[in-house]
């Protein structure tokens, strides 16, 4: 074999090896990128779910503040509870709306859809409770069974939703862990 043929053969073999290594690197990079996108999406879903859950509890605090304001005959506390209720209800609705925009698994999407009417019922019951507190403490207390029923129903649904989102997150992070270690 001539020296020229040997040099060309070695050069082509080197180029072929560089192409194979580059192709493997690109494939690994694409898989890592897709996995990281899944982690970011999962993190967004967790964050929005946690924000919604916090607002769910904050609304209960607003109703309790209004009831206490009614019992203590402090209309300023009731007004403040009403303003806070509006802000917390808006944030709860917004967080769940943003969660709908995230790609979700079917079980999570089903739980999220089931939560919607419960959220509406809960917010309406909270508003009725705060409004009744403006009248007097007895009227506010009469609204509490309905409010607490709505709270409990939504609490169960939110817990189920959060558990499923967390389970999905564990799966995604479990899949990414070995890839990220490379």
mmCIF file of C-alpha atoms in Angstrom:
data_model
loop_
_atom_site.group_PDB
_atom_site.id
_atom_site.type_symbol
_atom_site.label_atom_id
_atom_site.label_comp_id
_atom_site.label_asym_id
_atom_site.label_seq_id
_atom_site.Cartn_x
_atom_site.Cartn_y
_atom_site.Cartn_z
ATOM 1 C CA UNK A 1 0.000 0.000 0.000
ATOM 2 C CA UNK A 2 1.329 3.373 -0.877
ATOM 3 C CA UNK A 3 2.046 5.944 1.789
ATOM 4 C CA UNK A 4 -0.511 8.263 0.262
ATOM 5 C CA UNK A 5 -3.272 5.590 0.504
ATOM 6 C CA UNK A 6 -2.326 4.839 4.111
ATOM 7 C CA UNK A 7 -2.479 8.512 5.074
ATOM 8 C CA UNK A 8 -5.861 8.949 3.361
ATOM 9 C CA UNK A 9 -7.203 5.780 5.026
ATOM 10 C CA UNK A 10 -6.064 6.923 8.464
ATOM 11 C CA UNK A 11 -7.480 10.398 7.853
ATOM 12 C CA UNK A 12 -10.841 8.980 6.766
ATOM 13 C CA UNK A 13 -10.894 6.607 9.747
ATOM 14 C CA UNK A 14 -10.153 9.547 12.053
ATOM 15 C CA UNK A 15 -12.887 11.626 10.460
ATOM 16 C CA UNK A 16 -15.322 8.724 10.734
ATOM 17 C CA UNK A 17 -14.484 8.275 14.427
ATOM 18 C CA UNK A 18 -14.860 12.008 15.050
ATOM 19 C CA UNK A 19 -18.273 11.877 13.334
ATOM 20 C CA UNK A 20 -19.371 8.900 15.458
ATOM 21 C CA UNK A 21 -18.202 10.554 18.700
ATOM 22 C CA UNK A 22 -19.888 13.809 17.667
ATOM 23 C CA UNK A 23 -23.126 11.973 16.846
ATOM 24 C CA UNK A 24 -23.096 10.217 20.214
ATOM 25 C CA UNK A 25 -22.455 13.546 21.919
ATOM 26 C CA UNK A 26 -25.335 15.208 20.078
ATOM 27 C CA UNK A 27 -27.696 12.355 20.955
ATOM 28 C CA UNK A 28 -26.684 12.541 24.617
ATOM 29 C CA UNK A 29 -27.078 16.305 24.594
ATOM 30 C CA UNK A 30 -30.584 16.060 23.098
ATOM 31 C CA UNK A 31 -31.629 13.495 25.714
ATOM 32 C CA UNK A 32 -30.221 15.629 28.514
ATOM 33 C CA UNK A 33 -31.945 18.730 27.151
ATOM 34 C CA UNK A 34 -35.298 16.937 26.953
ATOM 35 C CA UNK A 35 -34.848 15.591 30.484
ATOM 36 C CA UNK A 36 -33.998 19.022 31.830
ATOM 37 C CA UNK A 37 -37.080 20.450 30.130
ATOM 38 C CA UNK A 38 -39.129 17.779 31.905
ATOM 39 C CA UNK A 39 -37.563 18.765 35.243
ATOM 40 C CA UNK A 40 -38.342 22.445 34.672
ATOM 41 C CA UNK A 41 -41.938 21.625 33.702
ATOM 42 C CA UNK A 42 -42.319 19.400 36.735
ATOM 43 C CA UNK A 43 -40.897 22.139 38.968
ATOM 44 C CA UNK A 44 -43.354 24.660 37.536
ATOM 45 C CA UNK A 45 -46.245 22.303 38.219
ATOM 46 C CA UNK A 46 -45.062 21.798 41.802
ATOM 47 C CA UNK A 47 -44.663 25.516 42.400
ATOM 48 C CA UNK A 48 -48.096 26.375 41.026
ATOM 49 C CA UNK A 49 -49.711 23.565 42.987
ATOM 50 C CA UNK A 50 -48.053 24.716 46.211
ATOM 51 C CA UNK A 51 -49.102 28.323 45.608
ATOM 52 C CA UNK A 52 -52.690 27.206 45.033
ATOM 53 C CA UNK A 53 -52.602 25.123 48.210
ATOM 54 C CA UNK A 54 -51.274 28.073 50.227
ATOM 55 C CA UNK A 55 -54.045 30.317 48.893
ATOM 56 C CA UNK A 56 -56.602 27.650 49.789
ATOM 57 C CA UNK A 57 -55.421 27.892 53.401
ATOM 58 C CA UNK A 58 -55.111 31.688 53.270
ATOM 59 C CA UNK A 59 -58.772 31.985 52.281
ATOM 60 C CA UNK A 60 -59.731 29.998 55.358
ATOM 61 C CA UNK A 61 -57.714 32.492 57.415
ATOM 62 C CA UNK A 62 -59.563 35.369 55.754
ATOM 63 C CA UNK A 63 -62.936 33.884 56.698
ATOM 64 C CA UNK A 64 -61.767 33.315 60.250
ATOM 65 C CA UNK A 65 -60.506 36.900 60.445
ATOM 66 C CA UNK A 66 -63.900 38.161 59.250
ATOM 67 C CA UNK A 67 -65.700 36.012 61.820
ATOM 68 C CA UNK A 68 -63.440 37.274 64.577
ATOM 69 C CA UNK A 69 -63.978 40.847 63.377
ATOM 70 C CA UNK A 70 -67.725 40.295 63.552
ATOM 71 C CA UNK A 71 -67.483 38.838 67.053
ATOM 72 C CA UNK A 72 -65.310 41.747 68.215
ATOM 73 C CA UNK A 73 -67.433 44.275 66.299
ATOM 74 C CA UNK A 74 -64.461 45.501 64.256
ATOM 75 C CA UNK A 75 -65.652 46.398 60.761
ATOM 76 C CA UNK A 76 -62.086 47.322 59.757
ATOM 77 C CA UNK A 77 -60.968 43.730 60.318
ATOM 78 C CA UNK A 78 -63.879 42.462 58.233
ATOM 79 C CA UNK A 79 -63.031 44.891 55.419
ATOM 80 C CA UNK A 80 -59.394 43.801 55.531
ATOM 81 C CA UNK A 81 -60.480 40.153 55.408
ATOM 82 C CA UNK A 82 -62.626 40.941 52.366
ATOM 83 C CA UNK A 83 -59.708 42.583 50.544
ATOM 84 C CA UNK A 84 -57.383 39.723 51.446
ATOM 85 C CA UNK A 85 -59.992 37.198 50.367
ATOM 86 C CA UNK A 86 -60.215 38.826 46.947
ATOM 87 C CA UNK A 87 -56.418 38.785 46.531
ATOM 88 C CA UNK A 88 -56.103 35.183 47.713
ATOM 89 C CA UNK A 89 -59.003 34.004 45.552
ATOM 90 C CA UNK A 90 -57.444 35.680 42.504
ATOM 91 C CA UNK A 91 -54.075 34.067 43.212
ATOM 92 C CA UNK A 92 -55.671 30.646 43.748
ATOM 93 C CA UNK A 93 -57.586 30.876 40.475
ATOM 94 C CA UNK A 94 -54.542 32.204 38.637
ATOM 95 C CA UNK A 95 -52.262 29.460 39.967
ATOM 96 C CA UNK A 96 -54.652 26.723 38.909
ATOM 97 C CA UNK A 97 -55.079 28.406 35.518
ATOM 98 C CA UNK A 98 -51.314 28.485 35.048
ATOM 99 C CA UNK A 99 -51.130 24.851 36.098
ATOM 100 C CA UNK A 100 -53.516 23.984 33.243
ATOM 101 C CA UNK A 101 -50.976 25.454 30.824
ATOM 102 C CA UNK A 102 -48.265 23.013 31.933
ATOM 103 C CA UNK A 103 -48.125 19.647 30.136
ATOM 104 C CA UNK A 104 -49.669 17.267 32.692
ATOM 105 C CA UNK A 105 -50.148 13.539 32.939
ATOM 106 C CA UNK A 106 -53.723 12.302 32.567
ATOM 107 C CA UNK A 107 -54.243 11.609 36.305
ATOM 108 C CA UNK A 108 -53.054 15.119 37.211
ATOM 109 C CA UNK A 109 -55.185 16.730 34.499
ATOM 110 C CA UNK A 110 -58.217 14.771 35.721
ATOM 111 C CA UNK A 111 -57.684 15.890 39.326
ATOM 112 C CA UNK A 112 -57.157 19.470 38.198
ATOM 113 C CA UNK A 113 -60.432 19.413 36.254
ATOM 114 C CA UNK A 114 -62.224 17.950 39.268
ATOM 115 C CA UNK A 115 -60.841 20.745 41.459
ATOM 116 C CA UNK A 116 -62.317 23.574 39.377
ATOM 117 C CA UNK A 117 -65.944 23.368 40.566
ATOM 118 C CA UNK A 118 -64.742 22.805 44.129
ATOM 119 C CA UNK A 119 -62.624 25.958 43.948
ATOM 120 C CA UNK A 120 -65.605 27.961 42.690
ATOM 121 C CA UNK A 121 -67.813 26.575 45.462
ATOM 122 C CA UNK A 122 -65.131 27.278 48.066
ATOM 123 C CA UNK A 123 -64.538 30.872 46.995
ATOM 124 C CA UNK A 124 -68.301 31.537 46.820
ATOM 125 C CA UNK A 125 -68.772 30.099 50.324
ATOM 126 C CA UNK A 126 -65.900 32.243 51.610
ATOM 127 C CA UNK A 127 -67.416 35.375 50.079
ATOM 128 C CA UNK A 128 -70.803 34.584 51.621
ATOM 129 C CA UNK A 129 -69.131 34.100 55.001
ATOM 130 C CA UNK A 130 -67.296 37.425 54.837
ATOM 131 C CA UNK A 131 -70.433 39.174 53.633
ATOM 132 C CA UNK A 132 -72.438 37.645 56.496
ATOM 133 C CA UNK A 133 -69.770 38.854 58.929
ATOM 134 C CA UNK A 134 -70.569 42.392 57.819
ATOM 135 C CA UNK A 135 -74.104 41.830 59.205
ATOM 136 C CA UNK A 136 -73.243 40.236 62.554
ATOM 137 C CA UNK A 137 -71.394 37.360 64.166
ATOM 138 C CA UNK A 138 -74.449 35.098 64.298
ATOM 139 C CA UNK A 139 -74.990 35.432 60.539
ATOM 140 C CA UNK A 140 -71.319 34.674 59.933
ATOM 141 C CA UNK A 141 -71.457 31.597 62.159
ATOM 142 C CA UNK A 142 -74.478 30.301 60.251
ATOM 143 C CA UNK A 143 -72.361 30.304 57.085
ATOM 144 C CA UNK A 144 -69.540 28.274 58.648
ATOM 145 C CA UNK A 145 -70.903 24.734 58.065
ATOM 146 C CA UNK A 146 -71.236 25.389 54.323
ATOM 147 C CA UNK A 147 -67.824 27.054 54.213
ATOM 148 C CA UNK A 148 -66.120 24.269 56.165
ATOM 149 C CA UNK A 149 -67.769 21.653 53.938
ATOM 150 C CA UNK A 150 -66.418 23.411 50.858
ATOM 151 C CA UNK A 151 -63.011 23.735 52.525
ATOM 152 C CA UNK A 152 -62.859 20.020 53.343
ATOM 153 C CA UNK A 153 -63.960 18.927 49.870
ATOM 154 C CA UNK A 154 -61.353 21.143 48.228
ATOM 155 C CA UNK A 155 -58.718 20.105 50.771
ATOM 156 C CA UNK A 156 -59.115 16.452 49.753
ATOM 157 C CA UNK A 157 -58.981 17.285 46.061
ATOM 158 C CA UNK A 158 -55.946 19.557 46.463
ATOM 159 C CA UNK A 159 -54.157 16.849 48.478
ATOM 160 C CA UNK A 160 -54.808 14.303 45.736
ATOM 161 C CA UNK A 161 -53.638 16.755 43.081
ATOM 162 C CA UNK A 162 -50.467 17.588 45.003
ATOM 163 C CA UNK A 163 -49.667 13.924 45.629
ATOM 164 C CA UNK A 164 -49.960 13.114 41.921
ATOM 165 C CA UNK A 165 -47.840 16.096 40.892
ATOM 166 C CA UNK A 166 -45.196 15.119 43.463
ATOM 167 C CA UNK A 167 -45.253 11.500 42.235
ATOM 168 C CA UNK A 168 -44.753 12.699 38.654
ATOM 169 C CA UNK A 169 -41.903 14.905 39.838
ATOM 170 C CA UNK A 170 -40.197 11.964 41.581
ATOM 171 C CA UNK A 171 -40.464 9.919 38.382
ATOM 172 C CA UNK A 172 -39.015 12.732 36.269
ATOM 173 C CA UNK A 173 -36.171 13.390 38.685
ATOM 174 C CA UNK A 174 -35.477 9.667 38.949
ATOM 175 C CA UNK A 175 -35.180 9.438 35.179
ATOM 176 C CA UNK A 176 -32.927 12.483 34.961
ATOM 177 C CA UNK A 177 -30.640 11.540 37.856
ATOM 178 C CA UNK A 178 -28.640 8.888 35.936
ATOM 179 C CA UNK A 179 -28.463 11.054 32.803
ATOM 180 C CA UNK A 180 -27.279 14.102 34.699
ATOM 181 C CA UNK A 181 -24.561 12.036 36.386
ATOM 182 C CA UNK A 182 -22.930 11.378 33.006
#
